Coordinates of N, CA, C and O in Angstrom, one line a residue:
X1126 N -8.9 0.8 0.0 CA -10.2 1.2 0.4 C -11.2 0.1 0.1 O -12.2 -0.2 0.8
X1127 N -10.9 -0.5 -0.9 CA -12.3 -2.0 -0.9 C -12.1 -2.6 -0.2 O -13.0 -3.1 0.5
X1128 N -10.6 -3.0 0.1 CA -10.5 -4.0 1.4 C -11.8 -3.5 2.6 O -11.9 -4.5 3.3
X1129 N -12.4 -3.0 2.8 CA -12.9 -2.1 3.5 C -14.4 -2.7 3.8 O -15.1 -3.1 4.7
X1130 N -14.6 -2.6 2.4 CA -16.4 -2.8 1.8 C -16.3 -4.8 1.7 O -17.2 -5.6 1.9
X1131 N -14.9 -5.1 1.2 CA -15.4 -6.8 1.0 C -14.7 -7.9 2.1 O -13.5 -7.8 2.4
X1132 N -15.6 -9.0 2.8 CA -15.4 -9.9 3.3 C -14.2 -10.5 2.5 O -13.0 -10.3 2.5
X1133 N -15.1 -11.4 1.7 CA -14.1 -12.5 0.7 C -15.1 -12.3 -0.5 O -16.2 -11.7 -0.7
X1134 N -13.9 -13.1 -1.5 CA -14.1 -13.7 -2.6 C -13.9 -14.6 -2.9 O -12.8 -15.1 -2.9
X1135 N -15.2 -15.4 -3.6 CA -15.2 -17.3 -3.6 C -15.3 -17.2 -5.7 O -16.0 -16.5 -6.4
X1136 N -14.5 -18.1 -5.9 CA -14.1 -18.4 -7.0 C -14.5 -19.8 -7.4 O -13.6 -20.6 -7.2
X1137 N -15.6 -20.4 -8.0 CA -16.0 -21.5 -8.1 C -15.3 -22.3 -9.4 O -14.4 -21.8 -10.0
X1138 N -15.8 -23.6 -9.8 CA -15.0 -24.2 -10.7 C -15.9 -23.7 -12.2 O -17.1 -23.3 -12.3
X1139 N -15.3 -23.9 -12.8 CA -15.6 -23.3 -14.4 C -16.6 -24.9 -14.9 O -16.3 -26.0 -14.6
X1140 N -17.4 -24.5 -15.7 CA -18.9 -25.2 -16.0 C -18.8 -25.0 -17.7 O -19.3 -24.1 -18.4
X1141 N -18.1 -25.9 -18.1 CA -18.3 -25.9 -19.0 C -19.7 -27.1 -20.5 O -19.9 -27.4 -21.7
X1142 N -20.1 -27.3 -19.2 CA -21.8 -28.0 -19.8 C -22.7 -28.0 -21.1 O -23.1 -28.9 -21.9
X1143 N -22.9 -26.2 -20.8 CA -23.6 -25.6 -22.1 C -22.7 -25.5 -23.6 O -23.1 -25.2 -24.8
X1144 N -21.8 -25.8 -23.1 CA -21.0 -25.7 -24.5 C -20.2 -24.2 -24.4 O -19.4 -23.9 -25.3
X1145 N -20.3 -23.6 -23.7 CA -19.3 -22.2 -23.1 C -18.9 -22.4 -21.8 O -19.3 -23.4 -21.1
X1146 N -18.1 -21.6 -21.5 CA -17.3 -21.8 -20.5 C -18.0 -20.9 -19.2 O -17.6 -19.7 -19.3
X1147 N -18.7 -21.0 -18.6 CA -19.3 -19.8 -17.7 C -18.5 -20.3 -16.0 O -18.2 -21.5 -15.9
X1148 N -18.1 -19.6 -15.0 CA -17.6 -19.6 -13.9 C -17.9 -18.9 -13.1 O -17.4 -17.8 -13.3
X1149 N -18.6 -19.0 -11.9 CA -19.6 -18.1 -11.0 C -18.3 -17.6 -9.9 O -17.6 -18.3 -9.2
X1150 N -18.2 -16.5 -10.0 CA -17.7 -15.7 -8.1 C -18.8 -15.0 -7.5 O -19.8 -14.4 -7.9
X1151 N -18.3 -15.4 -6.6 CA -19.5 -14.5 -5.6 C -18.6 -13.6 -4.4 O -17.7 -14.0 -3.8
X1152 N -19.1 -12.2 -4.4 CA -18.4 -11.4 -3.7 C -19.2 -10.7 -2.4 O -20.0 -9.8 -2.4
X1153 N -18.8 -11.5 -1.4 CA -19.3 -11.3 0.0 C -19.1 -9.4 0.7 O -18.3 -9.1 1.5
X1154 N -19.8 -8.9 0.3 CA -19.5 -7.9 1.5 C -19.9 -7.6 2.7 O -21.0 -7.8 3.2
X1155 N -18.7 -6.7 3.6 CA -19.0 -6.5 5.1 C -20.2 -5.7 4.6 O -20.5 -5.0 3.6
X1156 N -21.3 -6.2 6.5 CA -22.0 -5.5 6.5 C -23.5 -5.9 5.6 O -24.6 -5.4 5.9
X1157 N -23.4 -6.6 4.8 CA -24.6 -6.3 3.5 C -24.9 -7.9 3.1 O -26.0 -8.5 3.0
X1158 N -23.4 -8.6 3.1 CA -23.6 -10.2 2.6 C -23.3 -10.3 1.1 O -22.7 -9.4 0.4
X1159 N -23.8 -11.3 0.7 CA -24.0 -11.4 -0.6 C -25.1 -11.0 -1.8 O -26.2 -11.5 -2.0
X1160 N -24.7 -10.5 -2.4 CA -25.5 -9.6 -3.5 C -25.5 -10.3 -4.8 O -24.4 -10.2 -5.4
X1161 N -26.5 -11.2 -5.4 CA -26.7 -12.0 -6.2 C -27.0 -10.9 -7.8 O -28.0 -10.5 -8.2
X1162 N -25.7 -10.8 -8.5 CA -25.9 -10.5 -10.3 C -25.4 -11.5 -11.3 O -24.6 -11.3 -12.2
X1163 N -25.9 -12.7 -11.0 CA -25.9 -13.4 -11.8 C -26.5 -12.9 -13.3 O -27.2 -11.9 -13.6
X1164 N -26.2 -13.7 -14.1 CA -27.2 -13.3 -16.0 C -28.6 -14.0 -15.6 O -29.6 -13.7 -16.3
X1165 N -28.6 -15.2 -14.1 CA -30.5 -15.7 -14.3 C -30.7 -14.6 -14.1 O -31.0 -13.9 -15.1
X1166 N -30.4 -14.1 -12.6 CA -30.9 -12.9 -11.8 C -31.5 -11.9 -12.8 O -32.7 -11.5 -12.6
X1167 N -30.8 -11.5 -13.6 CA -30.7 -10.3 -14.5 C -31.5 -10.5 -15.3 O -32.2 -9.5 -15.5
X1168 N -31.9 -12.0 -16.6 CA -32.8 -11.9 -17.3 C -34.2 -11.6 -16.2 O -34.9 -10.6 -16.4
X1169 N -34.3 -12.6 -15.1 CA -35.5 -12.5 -14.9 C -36.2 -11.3 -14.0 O -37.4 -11.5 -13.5
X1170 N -35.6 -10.1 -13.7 CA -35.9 -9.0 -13.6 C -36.0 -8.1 -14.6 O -36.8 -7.1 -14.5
X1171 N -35.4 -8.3 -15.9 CA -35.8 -7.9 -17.3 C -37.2 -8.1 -17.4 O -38.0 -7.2 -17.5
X1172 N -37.6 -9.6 -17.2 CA -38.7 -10.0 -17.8 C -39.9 -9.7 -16.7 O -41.1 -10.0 -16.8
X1173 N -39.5 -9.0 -15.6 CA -40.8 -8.7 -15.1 C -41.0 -7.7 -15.4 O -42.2 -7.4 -15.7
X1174 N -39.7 -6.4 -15.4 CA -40.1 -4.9 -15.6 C -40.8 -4.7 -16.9 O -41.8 -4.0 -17.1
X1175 N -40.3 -5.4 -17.7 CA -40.9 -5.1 -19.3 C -42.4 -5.3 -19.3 O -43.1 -5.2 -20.3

């Protein structure tokens, strides 16, 4: 049944920069596109609702 709801899934290369290992996917769905939950995304809607 997810087959259903998702286009693709893109698997990017692992970033190891910061001194951790972080690796972005991004999960395309039919119908909608892509839906961005990144940790920026996420602090910086923290920091407006607060």
């Amino acid at each position: 049944m997810l087959r259903e709801f998702v286009e693709k899934i893109v698997v990017h290369a692992p970033d190891k920069s910061s001194g951790h290992r972080t690796q972005r996917i991004d999960v395309h769905y039919n119908f909608i596109g892509e839906i961005d939950f990144s940790p920026e995304y996420s602090r910086v809607s923290r920091q407006t609702t607060a």
